[in-house]
Amino acid sequence: DARVTQTPRHKVTEMGQEVTMRCQPILGHNTVFWYRQTMMQGLELLAYFRNRAPLDDSGMPKDRFSAEMPDATLATLKIQPSEPRDSAVYFCASGLGGSQGANVLTFGAGSRLTVL
Amino acid sequence: QQQVKQSPQSLIVQKGGISIINCAYENTAFDYFPWYQQFPGKGPALLIAIRPDVSEKKEGRFTISFNKSAKQFSLHIMDSQPGDSATYFCAAPSGSARQLTFGSGTQLTVLP
């Protein structure tokens, strides 16, 4: 059963520290999305890639967040420096871009971040 | 920018009853409109999705009704079971990458 793998599952860190979250999309999927989930804001789109190229990261605070796809099997989301308001669950999702129905995404289990 | 409004925020249904969750979207889109189910501590999982040129899709106890002219779609869960207790999200596509904009979620509780 193909799945999106995210690490770490849980991370507790102190304000000001760097945090890196990793995602392995489903093999063959060429779109990758990063979402953030909080009680107040729900599921917010942070950034997305197609064929490893960043298409839009307007949902991210640019001064502290960065997203990359160094290769087809790895996507990263980095926060530097982290702040308490970044505490949330971060989800990676992948999909088959390019055809109708390809927008239906498969989500990972999420990385729960707590910034003290 | 796509906007999606989902209601109700929470829903309590007796076992065997029908659960109905509604969503409204703003911008016309030509890709699938999915519903996701999320259990605590898990990521959202695809439940069912519908093409915008179809008015209804049924998979087991789950049915999506789609009203393109009104820009509304709804999820019906027939014969609701306690195991259906979860948070449900609708989503609408937009943009060149057909990225999904999610509704705010509905927390469904099915009483035994």
PDB file of C-alpha atoms in Angstrom:
ATOM      1  CA  ASP A   1       0.000   0.000   0.000  1.00  0.00           C
ATOM      2  CA  ALA A   2       1.698   3.201  -1.206  1.00  0.00           C
ATOM      3  CA  ARG A   3       2.025   5.898   1.404  1.00  0.00           C
ATOM      4  CA  VAL A   4       3.555   9.286   2.061  1.00  0.00           C
ATOM      5  CA  THR A   5       6.171   9.069   4.800  1.00  0.00           C
ATOM      6  CA  GLN A   6       6.896  11.993   7.094  1.00  0.00           C
ATOM      7  CA  THR A   7       9.585  12.431   9.726  1.00  0.00           C
ATOM      8  CA  PRO A   8       9.748  13.253  12.543  1.00  0.00           C
ATOM      9  CA  ARG A   9       6.286  12.375  13.786  1.00  0.00           C
ATOM     10  CA  HIS A  10       6.752  14.564  16.851  1.00  0.00           C
ATOM     11  CA  LYS A  11       9.177  17.381  17.562  1.00  0.00           C
ATOM     12  CA  VAL A  12       9.485  19.561  20.650  1.00  0.00           C
ATOM     13  CA  THR A  13      11.943  22.404  20.400  1.00  0.00           C
ATOM     14  CA  GLU A  14      12.714  25.735  21.934  1.00  0.00           C
ATOM     15  CA  MET A  15      12.018  29.079  20.348  1.00  0.00           C
ATOM     16  CA  GLY A  16      14.802  30.143  18.043  1.00  0.00           C
ATOM     17  CA  GLN A  17      15.888  26.646  17.083  1.00  0.00           C
ATOM     18  CA  GLU A  18      15.945  25.334  13.531  1.00  0.00           C
ATOM     19  CA  VAL A  19      13.412  22.664  12.636  1.00  0.00           C
ATOM     20  CA  THR A  20      13.513  20.471   9.540  1.00  0.00           C
ATOM     21  CA  MET A  21      10.639  18.223   8.517  1.00  0.00           C
ATOM     22  CA  ARG A  22      11.029  15.622   5.807  1.00  0.00           C
ATOM     23  CA  CYS A  23       8.643  13.930   3.440  1.00  0.00           C
ATOM     24  CA  GLN A  24       8.963  10.995   1.071  1.00  0.00           C
ATOM     25  CA  PRO A  25       6.167  11.248  -1.503  1.00  0.00           C
ATOM     26  CA  ILE A  26       4.608   8.247  -3.201  1.00  0.00           C
ATOM     27  CA  LEU A  27       6.814   6.914  -5.978  1.00  0.00           C
ATOM     28  CA  GLY A  28       5.558   8.242  -9.292  1.00  0.00           C
ATOM     29  CA  HIS A  29       3.672  11.186  -7.847  1.00  0.00           C
ATOM     30  CA  ASN A  30       4.968  14.423  -9.338  1.00  0.00           C
ATOM     31  CA  THR A  31       3.184  16.996  -7.168  1.00  0.00           C
ATOM     32  CA  VAL A  32       4.029  17.579  -3.513  1.00  0.00           C
ATOM     33  CA  PHE A  33       2.198  19.879  -1.143  1.00  0.00           C
ATOM     34  CA  TRP A  34       2.922  21.093   2.379  1.00  0.00           C
ATOM     35  CA  TYR A  35      -0.071  21.923   4.586  1.00  0.00           C
ATOM     36  CA  ARG A  36      -0.220  23.184   8.159  1.00  0.00           C
ATOM     37  CA  GLN A  37      -3.115  22.278  10.452  1.00  0.00           C
ATOM     38  CA  THR A  38      -4.127  24.229  13.537  1.00  0.00           C
ATOM     39  CA  MET A  39      -7.380  24.431  15.452  1.00  0.00           C
ATOM     40  CA  MET A  40      -7.800  28.083  14.578  1.00  0.00           C
ATOM     41  CA  GLN A  41      -6.832  28.084  10.893  1.00  0.00           C
ATOM     42  CA  GLY A  42      -7.636  24.553   9.810  1.00  0.00           C
ATOM     43  CA  LEU A  43      -5.641  23.169   6.880  1.00  0.00           C
ATOM     44  CA  GLU A  44      -3.544  25.901   5.274  1.00  0.00           C
ATOM     45  CA  LEU A  45      -1.520  25.412   2.119  1.00  0.00           C
ATOM     46  CA  LEU A  46       2.086  26.481   2.644  1.00  0.00           C
ATOM     47  CA  ALA A  47       3.909  25.454  -0.528  1.00  0.00           C
ATOM     48  CA  TYR A  48       3.775  23.055  -3.432  1.00  0.00           C
ATOM     49  CA  PHE A  49       5.980  21.553  -6.081  1.00  0.00           C
ATOM     50  CA  ARG A  50       5.477  19.991  -9.471  1.00  0.00           C
ATOM     51  CA  ASN A  51       8.268  17.825 -10.850  1.00  0.00           C
ATOM     52  CA  ARG A  52      10.413  19.122  -7.976  1.00  0.00           C
ATOM     53  CA  ALA A  53      10.043  22.748  -9.088  1.00  0.00           C
ATOM     54  CA  PRO A  54       8.460  25.113  -6.573  1.00  0.00           C
ATOM     55  CA  LEU A  55       5.216  26.518  -7.981  1.00  0.00           C
ATOM     56  CA  ASP A  56       3.985  28.642  -5.133  1.00  0.00           C
ATOM     57  CA  ASP A  57       5.088  29.261  -1.583  1.00  0.00           C
ATOM     58  CA  SER A  58       2.979  32.337  -0.954  1.00  0.00           C
ATOM     59  CA  GLY A  59       1.343  30.624   2.021  1.00  0.00           C
ATOM     60  CA  MET A  60       4.615  30.530   3.943  1.00  0.00           C
ATOM     61  CA  PRO A  61       6.187  33.223   6.109  1.00  0.00           C
ATOM     62  CA  LYS A  62       9.158  33.760   3.808  1.00  0.00           C
ATOM     63  CA  ASP A  63      11.477  35.182   6.403  1.00  0.00           C
ATOM     64  CA  ARG A  64      11.587  31.971   8.422  1.00  0.00           C
ATOM     65  CA  PHE A  65      10.155  29.135   6.313  1.00  0.00           C
ATOM     66  CA  SER A  66      11.740  27.435   3.340  1.00  0.00           C
ATOM     67  CA  ALA A  67      10.690  24.413   1.294  1.00  0.00           C
ATOM     68  CA  GLU A  68      12.801  22.383  -1.093  1.00  0.00           C
ATOM     69  CA  MET A  69      12.785  19.167  -3.077  1.00  0.00           C
ATOM     70  CA  PRO A  70      16.402  18.084  -3.451  1.00  0.00           C
ATOM     71  CA  ASP A  71      15.298  14.979  -5.330  1.00  0.00           C
ATOM     72  CA  ALA A  72      12.104  13.178  -6.362  1.00  0.00           C
ATOM     73  CA  THR A  73      12.042  11.102  -3.180  1.00  0.00           C
ATOM     74  CA  LEU A  74      12.534  13.884  -0.650  1.00  0.00           C
ATOM     75  CA  ALA A  75      10.779  17.129   0.195  1.00  0.00           C
ATOM     76  CA  THR A  76      11.840  19.277   3.136  1.00  0.00           C
ATOM     77  CA  LEU A  77      10.235  22.067   5.113  1.00  0.00           C
ATOM     78  CA  LYS A  78      12.551  24.123   7.269  1.00  0.00           C
ATOM     79  CA  ILE A  79      11.751  26.711   9.922  1.00  0.00           C
ATOM     80  CA  GLN A  80      14.558  28.958  11.106  1.00  0.00           C
ATOM     81  CA  PRO A  81      14.197  30.441  13.652  1.00  0.00           C
ATOM     82  CA  SER A  82      11.147  28.692  15.070  1.00  0.00           C
ATOM     83  CA  GLU A  83       8.535  30.556  17.116  1.00  0.00           C
ATOM     84  CA  PRO A  84       5.775  29.342  19.470  1.00  0.00           C
ATOM     85  CA  ARG A  85       3.139  30.358  16.887  1.00  0.00           C
ATOM     86  CA  ASP A  86       4.629  27.753  14.515  1.00  0.00           C
ATOM     87  CA  SER A  87       3.305  24.994  16.788  1.00  0.00           C
ATOM     88  CA  ALA A  88       1.022  22.920  14.574  1.00  0.00           C
ATOM     89  CA  VAL A  89       0.773  19.663  12.673  1.00  0.00           C
ATOM     90  CA  TYR A  90       2.537  19.843   9.327  1.00  0.00           C
ATOM     91  CA  PHE A  91       1.302  17.544   6.576  1.00  0.00           C
ATOM     92  CA  CYS A  92       2.932  16.563   3.359  1.00  0.00           C
ATOM     93  CA  ALA A  93       0.722  15.298   0.538  1.00  0.00           C
ATOM     94  CA  SER A  94       1.496  14.031  -2.936  1.00  0.00           C
ATOM     95  CA  GLY A  95      -0.504  13.550  -6.104  1.00  0.00           C
ATOM     96  CA  LEU A  96      -0.371  12.723  -9.790  1.00  0.00           C
ATOM     97  CA  GLY A  97      -0.283  16.105 -11.468  1.00  0.00           C
ATOM     98  CA  GLY A  98      -1.289  16.595 -15.066  1.00  0.00           C
ATOM     99  CA  SER A  99      -4.595  14.844 -15.470  1.00  0.00           C
ATOM    100  CA  GLN A 100      -8.127  15.257 -14.239  1.00  0.00           C
ATOM    101  CA  GLY A 101      -8.463  13.638 -10.882  1.00  0.00           C
ATOM    102  CA  ALA A 102      -4.790  14.147 -10.272  1.00  0.00           C
ATOM    103  CA  ASN A 103      -5.573  16.805  -7.686  1.00  0.00           C
ATOM    104  CA  VAL A 104      -6.800  14.137  -5.307  1.00  0.00           C
ATOM    105  CA  LEU A 105      -3.991  13.947  -2.801  1.00  0.00           C
ATOM    106  CA  THR A 106      -2.569  11.315  -0.479  1.00  0.00           C
ATOM    107  CA  PHE A 107      -1.518  12.725   2.886  1.00  0.00           C
ATOM    108  CA  GLY A 108       1.213  11.621   5.237  1.00  0.00           C
ATOM    109  CA  ALA A 109       0.596  11.065   8.940  1.00  0.00           C
ATOM    110  CA  GLY A 110       1.961  14.518   9.782  1.00  0.00           C
ATOM    111  CA  SER A 111       4.714  16.009  11.913  1.00  0.00           C
ATOM    112  CA  ARG A 112       3.472  17.497  15.168  1.00  0.00           C
ATOM    113  CA  LEU A 113       5.653  20.463  16.088  1.00  0.00           C
ATOM    114  CA  THR A 114       5.671  22.106  19.500  1.00  0.00           C
ATOM    115  CA  VAL A 115       7.796  25.218  19.949  1.00  0.00           C
ATOM    116  CA  LEU A 116       8.277  26.220  23.585  1.00  0.00           C
TER     117      LEU A 116
ATOM    118  CA  GLN B   1      -7.984  32.275  -4.540  1.00  0.00           C
ATOM    119  CA  GLN B   2     -10.581  29.586  -3.905  1.00  0.00           C
ATOM    120  CA  GLN B   3     -12.863  29.999  -0.880  1.00  0.00           C
ATOM    121  CA  VAL B   4     -14.648  27.055   0.740  1.00  0.00           C
ATOM    122  CA  LYS B   5     -17.297  27.279   3.445  1.00  0.00           C
ATOM    123  CA  GLN B   6     -18.227  24.096   5.321  1.00  0.00           C
ATOM    124  CA  SER B   7     -21.081  23.462   7.726  1.00  0.00           C
ATOM    125  CA  PRO B   8     -21.940  22.399  10.321  1.00  0.00           C
ATOM    126  CA  GLN B   9     -18.853  22.710  12.509  1.00  0.00           C
ATOM    127  CA  SER B  10     -19.978  19.726  14.570  1.00  0.00           C
ATOM    128  CA  LEU B  11     -22.645  17.079  14.172  1.00  0.00           C
ATOM    129  CA  ILE B  12     -24.017  14.444  16.500  1.00  0.00           C
ATOM    130  CA  VAL B  13     -26.003  11.598  14.990  1.00  0.00           C
ATOM    131  CA  GLN B  14     -27.500   8.406  16.379  1.00  0.00           C
ATOM    132  CA  LYS B  15     -26.254   5.091  15.064  1.00  0.00           C
ATOM    133  CA  GLY B  16     -28.159   4.214  11.923  1.00  0.00           C
ATOM    134  CA  GLY B  17     -29.012   7.825  11.153  1.00  0.00           C
ATOM    135  CA  ILE B  18     -28.017   9.967   8.182  1.00  0.00           C
ATOM    136  CA  SER B  19     -25.148  12.459   8.509  1.00  0.00           C
ATOM    137  CA  ILE B  20     -25.155  15.407   6.117  1.00  0.00           C
ATOM    138  CA  ILE B  21     -22.277  17.866   5.712  1.00  0.00           C
ATOM    139  CA  ASN B  22     -22.437  20.800   3.321  1.00  0.00           C
ATOM    140  CA  CYS B  23     -19.842  22.823   1.468  1.00  0.00           C
ATOM    141  CA  ALA B  24     -19.970  25.875  -0.778  1.00  0.00           C
ATOM    142  CA  TYR B  25     -17.164  27.069  -3.016  1.00  0.00           C
ATOM    143  CA  GLU B  26     -16.545  30.320  -4.805  1.00  0.00           C
ATOM    144  CA  ASN B  27     -14.580  29.739  -7.998  1.00  0.00           C
ATOM    145  CA  THR B  28     -15.591  27.396 -10.791  1.00  0.00           C
ATOM    146  CA  ALA B  29     -13.140  24.556 -11.197  1.00  0.00           C
ATOM    147  CA  PHE B  30     -12.878  21.627 -13.562  1.00  0.00           C
ATOM    148  CA  ASP B  31     -11.134  19.087 -11.406  1.00  0.00           C
ATOM    149  CA  TYR B  32     -12.306  16.655  -8.772  1.00  0.00           C
ATOM    150  CA  PHE B  33     -13.948  17.807  -5.537  1.00  0.00           C
ATOM    151  CA  PRO B  34     -12.855  15.416  -2.780  1.00  0.00           C
ATOM    152  CA  TRP B  35     -13.948  14.688   0.764  1.00  0.00           C
ATOM    153  CA  TYR B  36     -11.401  13.639   3.338  1.00  0.00           C
ATOM    154  CA  GLN B  37     -11.838  11.816   6.632  1.00  0.00           C
ATOM    155  CA  GLN B  38      -9.446  12.418   9.504  1.00  0.00           C
ATOM    156  CA  PHE B  39      -9.109  10.453  12.725  1.00  0.00           C
ATOM    157  CA  PRO B  40      -7.235  11.895  15.717  1.00  0.00           C
ATOM    158  CA  GLY B  41      -3.481  11.671  15.276  1.00  0.00           C
ATOM    159  CA  LYS B  42      -3.756  10.708  11.601  1.00  0.00           C
ATOM    160  CA  GLY B  43      -3.503  12.539   8.333  1.00  0.00           C
ATOM    161  CA  PRO B  44      -6.587  13.248   6.218  1.00  0.00           C
ATOM    162  CA  ALA B  45      -7.527  10.222   4.128  1.00  0.00           C
ATOM    163  CA  LEU B  46      -9.433  10.415   0.873  1.00  0.00           C
ATOM    164  CA  LEU B  47     -13.007   9.241   1.352  1.00  0.00           C
ATOM    165  CA  ILE B  48     -14.710   9.966  -1.941  1.00  0.00           C
ATOM    166  CA  ALA B  49     -14.308  12.439  -4.812  1.00  0.00           C
ATOM    167  CA  ILE B  50     -16.608  13.677  -7.565  1.00  0.00           C
ATOM    168  CA  ARG B  51     -16.081  15.183 -11.011  1.00  0.00           C
ATOM    169  CA  PRO B  52     -17.799  18.565 -11.471  1.00  0.00           C
ATOM    170  CA  ASP B  53     -19.810  17.298 -14.465  1.00  0.00           C
ATOM    171  CA  VAL B  54     -21.534  14.644 -12.336  1.00  0.00           C
ATOM    172  CA  SER B  55     -24.416  15.412  -9.962  1.00  0.00           C
ATOM    173  CA  GLU B  56     -24.047  12.459  -7.638  1.00  0.00           C
ATOM    174  CA  LYS B  57     -21.550   9.760  -6.750  1.00  0.00           C
ATOM    175  CA  LYS B  58     -22.149   6.907  -4.359  1.00  0.00           C
ATOM    176  CA  GLU B  59     -19.622   4.571  -2.765  1.00  0.00           C
ATOM    177  CA  GLY B  60     -21.110   2.242  -0.221  1.00  0.00           C
ATOM    178  CA  ARG B  61     -22.738   4.300   2.521  1.00  0.00           C
ATOM    179  CA  PHE B  62     -21.127   7.540   1.325  1.00  0.00           C
ATOM    180  CA  THR B  63     -22.716   9.778  -1.310  1.00  0.00           C
ATOM    181  CA  ILE B  64     -21.600  13.128  -2.717  1.00  0.00           C
ATOM    182  CA  SER B  65     -24.274  15.390  -4.189  1.00  0.00           C
ATOM    183  CA  PHE B  66     -22.918  18.137  -6.446  1.00  0.00           C
ATOM    184  CA  ASN B  67     -24.823  21.250  -7.535  1.00  0.00           C
ATOM    185  CA  LYS B  68     -22.630  23.013 -10.066  1.00  0.00           C
ATOM    186  CA  SER B  69     -24.952  25.981 -10.641  1.00  0.00           C
ATOM    187  CA  ALA B  70     -25.221  26.711  -6.929  1.00  0.00           C
ATOM    188  CA  LYS B  71     -21.529  25.940  -6.346  1.00  0.00           C
ATOM    189  CA  GLN B  72     -22.432  23.621  -3.523  1.00  0.00           C
ATOM    190  CA  PHE B  73     -21.709  20.012  -2.703  1.00  0.00           C
ATOM    191  CA  SER B  74     -22.559  17.788   0.204  1.00  0.00           C
ATOM    192  CA  LEU B  75     -21.574  14.505   1.809  1.00  0.00           C
ATOM    193  CA  HIS B  76     -24.259  12.097   2.965  1.00  0.00           C
ATOM    194  CA  ILE B  77     -23.361   9.200   5.236  1.00  0.00           C
ATOM    195  CA  MET B  78     -26.157   6.661   5.346  1.00  0.00           C
ATOM    196  CA  ASP B  79     -26.611   4.236   8.248  1.00  0.00           C
ATOM    197  CA  SER B  80     -23.987   6.141  10.255  1.00  0.00           C
ATOM    198  CA  GLN B  81     -21.839   4.000  12.529  1.00  0.00           C
ATOM    199  CA  PRO B  82     -19.753   4.845  15.629  1.00  0.00           C
ATOM    200  CA  GLY B  83     -16.657   4.036  13.555  1.00  0.00           C
ATOM    201  CA  ASP B  84     -17.569   6.964  11.282  1.00  0.00           C
ATOM    202  CA  SER B  85     -16.868   9.365  14.164  1.00  0.00           C
ATOM    203  CA  ALA B  86     -14.114  11.576  12.760  1.00  0.00           C
ATOM    204  CA  THR B  87     -13.501  15.005  11.284  1.00  0.00           C
ATOM    205  CA  TYR B  88     -14.585  15.446   7.673  1.00  0.00           C
ATOM    206  CA  PHE B  89     -13.145  17.996   5.283  1.00  0.00           C
ATOM    207  CA  CYS B  90     -14.398  19.033   1.906  1.00  0.00           C
ATOM    208  CA  ALA B  91     -11.980  20.534  -0.595  1.00  0.00           C
ATOM    209  CA  ALA B  92     -12.194  22.445  -3.840  1.00  0.00           C
ATOM    210  CA  PRO B  93      -9.527  22.702  -6.538  1.00  0.00           C
ATOM    211  CA  SER B  94      -8.046  25.902  -7.933  1.00  0.00           C
ATOM    212  CA  GLY B  95      -4.960  27.259  -9.582  1.00  0.00           C
ATOM    213  CA  SER B  96      -2.606  25.916 -12.185  1.00  0.00           C
ATOM    214  CA  ALA B  97      -1.479  23.065  -9.964  1.00  0.00           C
ATOM    215  CA  ARG B  98      -5.086  22.302  -9.039  1.00  0.00           C
ATOM    216  CA  GLN B  99      -4.148  22.767  -5.437  1.00  0.00           C
ATOM    217  CA  LEU B 100      -6.864  22.005  -2.903  1.00  0.00           C
ATOM    218  CA  THR B 101      -8.448  24.575  -0.623  1.00  0.00           C
ATOM    219  CA  PHE B 102     -10.037  22.875   2.368  1.00  0.00           C
ATOM    220  CA  GLY B 103     -13.152  23.644   4.319  1.00  0.00           C
ATOM    221  CA  SER B 104     -12.887  24.224   8.047  1.00  0.00           C
ATOM    222  CA  GLY B 105     -13.933  20.687   8.931  1.00  0.00           C
ATOM    223  CA  THR B 106     -16.923  18.999  10.575  1.00  0.00           C
ATOM    224  CA  GLN B 107     -16.468  16.924  13.687  1.00  0.00           C
ATOM    225  CA  LEU B 108     -18.931  14.038  13.442  1.00  0.00           C
ATOM    226  CA  THR B 109     -19.893  11.995  16.472  1.00  0.00           C
ATOM    227  CA  VAL B 110     -22.073   8.927  15.969  1.00  0.00           C
ATOM    228  CA  LEU B 111     -23.635   7.740  19.204  1.00  0.00           C
ATOM    229  CA  PRO B 112     -23.965   3.985  19.748  1.00  0.00           C
TER     230      PRO B 112
END
